[in-house]
CSV table of C-alpha atoms in Angstrom, one decimal:
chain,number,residue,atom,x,y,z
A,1,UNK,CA,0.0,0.0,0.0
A,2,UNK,CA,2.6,2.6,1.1
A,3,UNK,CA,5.0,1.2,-1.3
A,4,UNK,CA,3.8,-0.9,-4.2
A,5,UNK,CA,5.4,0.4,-7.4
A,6,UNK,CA,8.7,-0.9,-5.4
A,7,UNK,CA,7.9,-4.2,-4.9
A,8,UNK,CA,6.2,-4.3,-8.0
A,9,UNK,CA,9.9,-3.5,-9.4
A,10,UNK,CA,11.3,-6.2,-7.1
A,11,UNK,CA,9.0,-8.9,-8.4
A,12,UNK,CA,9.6,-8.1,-12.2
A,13,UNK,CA,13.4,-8.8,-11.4
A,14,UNK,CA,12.7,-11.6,-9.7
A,15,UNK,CA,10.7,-12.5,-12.7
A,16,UNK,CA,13.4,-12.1,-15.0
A,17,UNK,CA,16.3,-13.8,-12.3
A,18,UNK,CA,13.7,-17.3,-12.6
A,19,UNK,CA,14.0,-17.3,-16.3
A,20,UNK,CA,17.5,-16.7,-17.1
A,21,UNK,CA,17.6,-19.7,-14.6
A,22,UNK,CA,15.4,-21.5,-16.5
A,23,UNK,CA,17.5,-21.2,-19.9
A,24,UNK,CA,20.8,-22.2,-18.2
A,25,UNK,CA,22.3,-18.9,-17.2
A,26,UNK,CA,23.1,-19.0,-13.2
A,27,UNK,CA,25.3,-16.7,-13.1
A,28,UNK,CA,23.1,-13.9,-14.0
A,29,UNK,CA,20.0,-15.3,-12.8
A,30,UNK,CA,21.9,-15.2,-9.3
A,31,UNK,CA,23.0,-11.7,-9.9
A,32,UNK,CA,19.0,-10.6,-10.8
A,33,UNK,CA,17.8,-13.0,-7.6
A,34,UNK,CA,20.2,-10.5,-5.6
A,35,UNK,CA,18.8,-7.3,-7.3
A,36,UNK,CA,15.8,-8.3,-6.4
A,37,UNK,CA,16.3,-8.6,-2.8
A,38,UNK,CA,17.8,-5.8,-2.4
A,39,UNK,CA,14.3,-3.8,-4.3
A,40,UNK,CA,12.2,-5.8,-2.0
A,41,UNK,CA,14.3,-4.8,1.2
A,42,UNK,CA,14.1,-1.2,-0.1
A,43,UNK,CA,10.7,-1.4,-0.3
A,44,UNK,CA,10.0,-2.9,2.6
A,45,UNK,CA,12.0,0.2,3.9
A,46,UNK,CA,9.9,2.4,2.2
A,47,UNK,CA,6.7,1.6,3.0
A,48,UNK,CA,7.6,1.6,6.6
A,49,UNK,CA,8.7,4.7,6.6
A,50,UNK,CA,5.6,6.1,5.1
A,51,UNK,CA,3.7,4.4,7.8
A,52,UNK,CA,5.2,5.7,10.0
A,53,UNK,CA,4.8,9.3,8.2
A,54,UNK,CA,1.4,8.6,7.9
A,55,UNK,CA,0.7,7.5,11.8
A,56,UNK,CA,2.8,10.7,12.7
A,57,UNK,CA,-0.2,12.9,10.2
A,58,UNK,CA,-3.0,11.0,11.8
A,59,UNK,CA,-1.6,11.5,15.0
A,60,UNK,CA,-1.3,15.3,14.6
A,61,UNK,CA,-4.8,16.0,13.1
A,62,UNK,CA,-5.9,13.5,16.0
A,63,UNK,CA,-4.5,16.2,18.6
A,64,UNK,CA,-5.4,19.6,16.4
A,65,UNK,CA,-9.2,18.8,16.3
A,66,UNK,CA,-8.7,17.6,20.3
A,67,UNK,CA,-6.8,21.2,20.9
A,68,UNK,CA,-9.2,22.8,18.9
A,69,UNK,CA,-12.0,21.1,20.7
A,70,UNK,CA,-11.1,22.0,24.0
A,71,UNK,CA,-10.6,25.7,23.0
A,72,UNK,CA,-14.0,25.6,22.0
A,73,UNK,CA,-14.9,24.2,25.5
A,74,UNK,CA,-13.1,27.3,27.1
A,75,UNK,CA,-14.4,30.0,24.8
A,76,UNK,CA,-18.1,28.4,25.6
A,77,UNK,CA,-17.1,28.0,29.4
A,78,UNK,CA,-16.0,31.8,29.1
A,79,UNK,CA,-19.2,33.0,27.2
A,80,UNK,CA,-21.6,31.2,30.4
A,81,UNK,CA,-19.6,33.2,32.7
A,82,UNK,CA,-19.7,36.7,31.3
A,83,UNK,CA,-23.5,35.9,30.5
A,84,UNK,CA,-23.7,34.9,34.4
A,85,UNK,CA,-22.0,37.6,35.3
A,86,UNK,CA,-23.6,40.2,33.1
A,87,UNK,CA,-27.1,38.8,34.8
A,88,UNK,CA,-25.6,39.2,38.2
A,89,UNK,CA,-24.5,42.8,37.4
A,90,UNK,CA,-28.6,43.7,35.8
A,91,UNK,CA,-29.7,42.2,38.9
A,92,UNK,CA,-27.5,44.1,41.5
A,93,UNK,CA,-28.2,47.2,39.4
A,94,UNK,CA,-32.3,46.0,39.9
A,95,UNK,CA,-32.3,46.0,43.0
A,96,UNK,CA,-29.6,49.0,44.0
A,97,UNK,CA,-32.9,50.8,41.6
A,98,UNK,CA,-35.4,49.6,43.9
A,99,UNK,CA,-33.8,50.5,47.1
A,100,UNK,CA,-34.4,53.3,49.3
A,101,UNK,CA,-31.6,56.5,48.7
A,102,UNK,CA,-28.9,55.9,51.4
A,103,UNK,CA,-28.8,58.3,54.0
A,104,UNK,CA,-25.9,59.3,55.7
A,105,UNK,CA,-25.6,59.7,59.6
A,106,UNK,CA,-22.8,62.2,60.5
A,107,UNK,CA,-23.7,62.2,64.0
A,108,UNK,CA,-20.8,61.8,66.5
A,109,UNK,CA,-20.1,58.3,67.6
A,110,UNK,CA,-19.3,57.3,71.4
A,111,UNK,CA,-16.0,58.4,72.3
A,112,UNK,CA,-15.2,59.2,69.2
A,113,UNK,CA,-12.3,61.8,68.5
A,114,UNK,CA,-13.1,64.7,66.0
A,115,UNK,CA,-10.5,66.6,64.4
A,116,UNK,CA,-10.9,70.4,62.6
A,117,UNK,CA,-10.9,70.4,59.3
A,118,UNK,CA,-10.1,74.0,57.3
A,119,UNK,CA,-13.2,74.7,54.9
A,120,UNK,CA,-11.5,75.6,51.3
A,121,UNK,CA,-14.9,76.4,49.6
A,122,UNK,CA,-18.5,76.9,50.4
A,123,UNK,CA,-21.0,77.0,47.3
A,124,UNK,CA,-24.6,77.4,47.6
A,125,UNK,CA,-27.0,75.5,45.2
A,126,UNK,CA,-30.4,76.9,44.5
A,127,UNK,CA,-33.2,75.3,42.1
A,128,UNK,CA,-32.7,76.6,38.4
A,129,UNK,CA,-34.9,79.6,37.7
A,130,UNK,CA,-38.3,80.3,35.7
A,131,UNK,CA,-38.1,81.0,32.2
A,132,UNK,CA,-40.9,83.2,31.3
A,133,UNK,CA,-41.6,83.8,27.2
A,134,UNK,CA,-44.0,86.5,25.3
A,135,UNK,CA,-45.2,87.5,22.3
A,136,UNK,CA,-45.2,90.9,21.3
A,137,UNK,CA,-46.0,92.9,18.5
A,138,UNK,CA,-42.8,94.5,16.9
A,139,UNK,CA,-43.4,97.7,14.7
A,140,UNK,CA,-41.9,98.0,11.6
A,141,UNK,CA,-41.7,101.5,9.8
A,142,UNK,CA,-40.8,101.6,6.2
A,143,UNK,CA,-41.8,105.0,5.8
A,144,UNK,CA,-41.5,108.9,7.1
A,145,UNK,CA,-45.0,109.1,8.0
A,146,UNK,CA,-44.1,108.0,11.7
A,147,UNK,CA,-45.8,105.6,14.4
A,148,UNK,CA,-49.5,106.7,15.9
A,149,UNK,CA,-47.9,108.4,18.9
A,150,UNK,CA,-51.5,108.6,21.0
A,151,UNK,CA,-52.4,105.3,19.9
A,152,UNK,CA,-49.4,103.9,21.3
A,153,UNK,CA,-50.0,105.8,24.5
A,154,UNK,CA,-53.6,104.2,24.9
A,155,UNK,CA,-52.4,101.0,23.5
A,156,UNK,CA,-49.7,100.9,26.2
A,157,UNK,CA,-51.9,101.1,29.2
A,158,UNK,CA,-54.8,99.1,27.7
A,159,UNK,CA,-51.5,96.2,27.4
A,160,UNK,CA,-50.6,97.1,31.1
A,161,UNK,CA,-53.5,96.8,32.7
A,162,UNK,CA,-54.4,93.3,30.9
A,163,UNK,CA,-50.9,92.1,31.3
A,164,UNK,CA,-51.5,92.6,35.3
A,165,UNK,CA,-53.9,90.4,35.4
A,166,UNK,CA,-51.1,87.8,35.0
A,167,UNK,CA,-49.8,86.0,37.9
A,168,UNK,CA,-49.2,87.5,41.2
A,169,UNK,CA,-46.0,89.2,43.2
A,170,UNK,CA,-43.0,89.5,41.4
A,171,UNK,CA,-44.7,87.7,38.5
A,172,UNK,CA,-47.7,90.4,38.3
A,173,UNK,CA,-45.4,93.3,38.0
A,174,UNK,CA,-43.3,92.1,35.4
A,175,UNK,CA,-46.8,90.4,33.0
A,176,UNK,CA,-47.9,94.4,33.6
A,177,UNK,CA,-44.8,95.6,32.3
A,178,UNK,CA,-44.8,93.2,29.2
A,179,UNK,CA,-48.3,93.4,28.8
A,180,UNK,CA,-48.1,97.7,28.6
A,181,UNK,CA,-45.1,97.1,26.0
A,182,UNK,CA,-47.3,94.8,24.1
A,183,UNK,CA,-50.1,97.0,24.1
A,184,UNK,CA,-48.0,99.9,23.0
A,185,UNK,CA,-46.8,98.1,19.8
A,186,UNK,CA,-50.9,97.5,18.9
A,187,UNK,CA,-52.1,100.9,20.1
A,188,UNK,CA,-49.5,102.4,17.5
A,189,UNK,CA,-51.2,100.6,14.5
A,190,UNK,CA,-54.8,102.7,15.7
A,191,UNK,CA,-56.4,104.8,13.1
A,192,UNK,CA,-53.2,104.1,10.7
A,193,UNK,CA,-54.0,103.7,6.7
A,194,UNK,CA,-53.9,99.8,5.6
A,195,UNK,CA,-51.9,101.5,2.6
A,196,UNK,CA,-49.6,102.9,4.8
A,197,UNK,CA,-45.9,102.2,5.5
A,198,UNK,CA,-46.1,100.8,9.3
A,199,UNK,CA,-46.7,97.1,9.5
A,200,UNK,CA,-45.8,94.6,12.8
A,201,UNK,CA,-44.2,91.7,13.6
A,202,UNK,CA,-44.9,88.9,16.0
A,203,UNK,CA,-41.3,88.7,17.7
A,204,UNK,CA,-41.1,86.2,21.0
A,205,UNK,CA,-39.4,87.4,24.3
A,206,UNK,CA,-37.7,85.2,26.8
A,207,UNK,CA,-36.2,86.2,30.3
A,208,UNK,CA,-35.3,84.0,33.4
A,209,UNK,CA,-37.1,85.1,36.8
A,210,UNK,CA,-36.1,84.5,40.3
A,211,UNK,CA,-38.8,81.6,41.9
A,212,UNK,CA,-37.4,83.5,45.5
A,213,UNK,CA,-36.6,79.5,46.4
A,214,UNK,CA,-34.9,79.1,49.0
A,215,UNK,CA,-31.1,77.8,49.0
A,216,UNK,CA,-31.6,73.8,48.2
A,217,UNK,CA,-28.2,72.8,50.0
A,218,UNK,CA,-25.0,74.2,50.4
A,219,UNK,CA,-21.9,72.5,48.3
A,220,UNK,CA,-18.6,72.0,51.2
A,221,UNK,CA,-15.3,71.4,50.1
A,222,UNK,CA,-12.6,70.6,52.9
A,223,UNK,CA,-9.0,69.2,53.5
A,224,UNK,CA,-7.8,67.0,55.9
A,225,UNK,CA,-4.6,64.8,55.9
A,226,UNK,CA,-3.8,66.4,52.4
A,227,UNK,CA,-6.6,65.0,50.8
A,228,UNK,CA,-10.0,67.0,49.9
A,229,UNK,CA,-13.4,66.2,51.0
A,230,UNK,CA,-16.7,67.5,49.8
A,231,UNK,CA,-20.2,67.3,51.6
A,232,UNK,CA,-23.5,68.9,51.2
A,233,UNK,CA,-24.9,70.8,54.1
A,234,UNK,CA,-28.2,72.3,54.9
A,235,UNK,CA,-26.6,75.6,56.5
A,236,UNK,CA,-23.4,77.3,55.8
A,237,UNK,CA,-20.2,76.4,57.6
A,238,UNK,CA,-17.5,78.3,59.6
A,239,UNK,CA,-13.9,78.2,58.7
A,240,UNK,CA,-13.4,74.6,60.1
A,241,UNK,CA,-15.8,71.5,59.9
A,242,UNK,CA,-15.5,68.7,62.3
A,243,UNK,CA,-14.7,65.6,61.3
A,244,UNK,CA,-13.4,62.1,61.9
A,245,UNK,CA,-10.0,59.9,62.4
A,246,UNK,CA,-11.4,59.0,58.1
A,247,UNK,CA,-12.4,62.6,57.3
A,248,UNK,CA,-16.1,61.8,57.5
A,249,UNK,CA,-17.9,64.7,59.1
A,250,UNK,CA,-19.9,65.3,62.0
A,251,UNK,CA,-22.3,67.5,63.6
């Protein structure tokens, strides 16, 4: 199998050594009885060598597809455990979601020593403010014929008094205000000639207004042991802030 043209070659010359003997000639039928000894030997040579060569390839592959299987193996093995992990993480972030906000006790422990710590910055946080929009009536004037001075006036306290009916406070003053602007812009327009050269505009008007909320928290930074330390207090500080043997503070 693994060598057949070469004992194929050995049996023709053994062939040819039998008749040469048969004819007479020993002496070179002898001579073609060694040659063909010597083929068979090789072959036998031959084929066991690519046996062997042939184990050695089966062998191999054998071990590839079993190294190749067991990475496989791993790389599924590894896959379960980042999926078990990745469900341990959802579920620690489920229920960290459904828990109460942690609340932090800075009271002063029994025999606890405090240490003063030096207060490097103190800011105070307030809820955003109110932004309040309009829309008024912007005059435009393409001409020299000028703006309806007396209608302006009338139309600027007609605006202001409906504008204070907006809101209360601080609000009421400032819908008055916008509201007597507005109402100057359409009072100006009174008695004008459609063919004239004055037309208006709508043109919206933001502004952000103070709510008057009080302060929401105050923002503490501090240092102690070289290291800074922030916490969020409900009235402002001194210089110093008391605090712990870990820098935790306490009231």
């Amino acid at each position: 199998m693994y060598a057949s043209a070469e004992f194929d070659q050995a049996a023709v010359t053994l062939r040819q050594a039998d008749d040469l003997a048969a004819t007479g000639r020993s002496h070179d039928a002898h001579e073609l009885a060694v040659l063909a000894n010597q083929r068979a030997v090789a072959a036998q040579n031959v084929a066991r060598l690519r046996s062997e060569q042939a184990a050695l390839v089966a062998q191999r592959t054998a071990t590839n597809a079993r190294i190749q299987a067991d990475v496989t193996q791993q790389q599924a093995t590894a896959a379960q455990l980042q999926a078990a992990e990745a469900q341990r993480q959802a579920d620690q972030a489920r229920i960290l979601a459904a828990a109460p906000p942690a609340t932090y006790d800075y009271r002063r422990r029994e025999n606890e020593p405090l240490y003063e710590a030096p207060v490097t910055s103190v800011r105070a946080v307030v809820g955003p403010p109110q932004q309040r929009c309009w829309v008024e009536r912007q005059v435009v004037d393409t001409g020299s014929s000028g703006i309806n001075v007396p209608g302006a006036i009338v139309g600027g306290v007609v605006g202001g008094i409906l504008g204070h009916q907006i809101g209360s406070g601080r609000g009421q003053d400032l819908a008055t205000g916008i509201g007597a602007v507005g109402g100057a812009v359409v009072g100006a327009n009174v008695g004008r000639d459609a063919a004239g050269t004055v037309y208006t505009q709508d043109v919206q008007r933001c502004e952000n207004i103070s709510t008057g909320v009080p302060l929401d928290y105050w923002d503490v930074t501090y240092t102690f042991r070289g290291y800074e330390h922030h916490v969020q207090t409900t009235s402002p500080p001194g210089r110093t802030i008391l605090v712990n043997a870990q820098g935790e503070p306490r009231v």
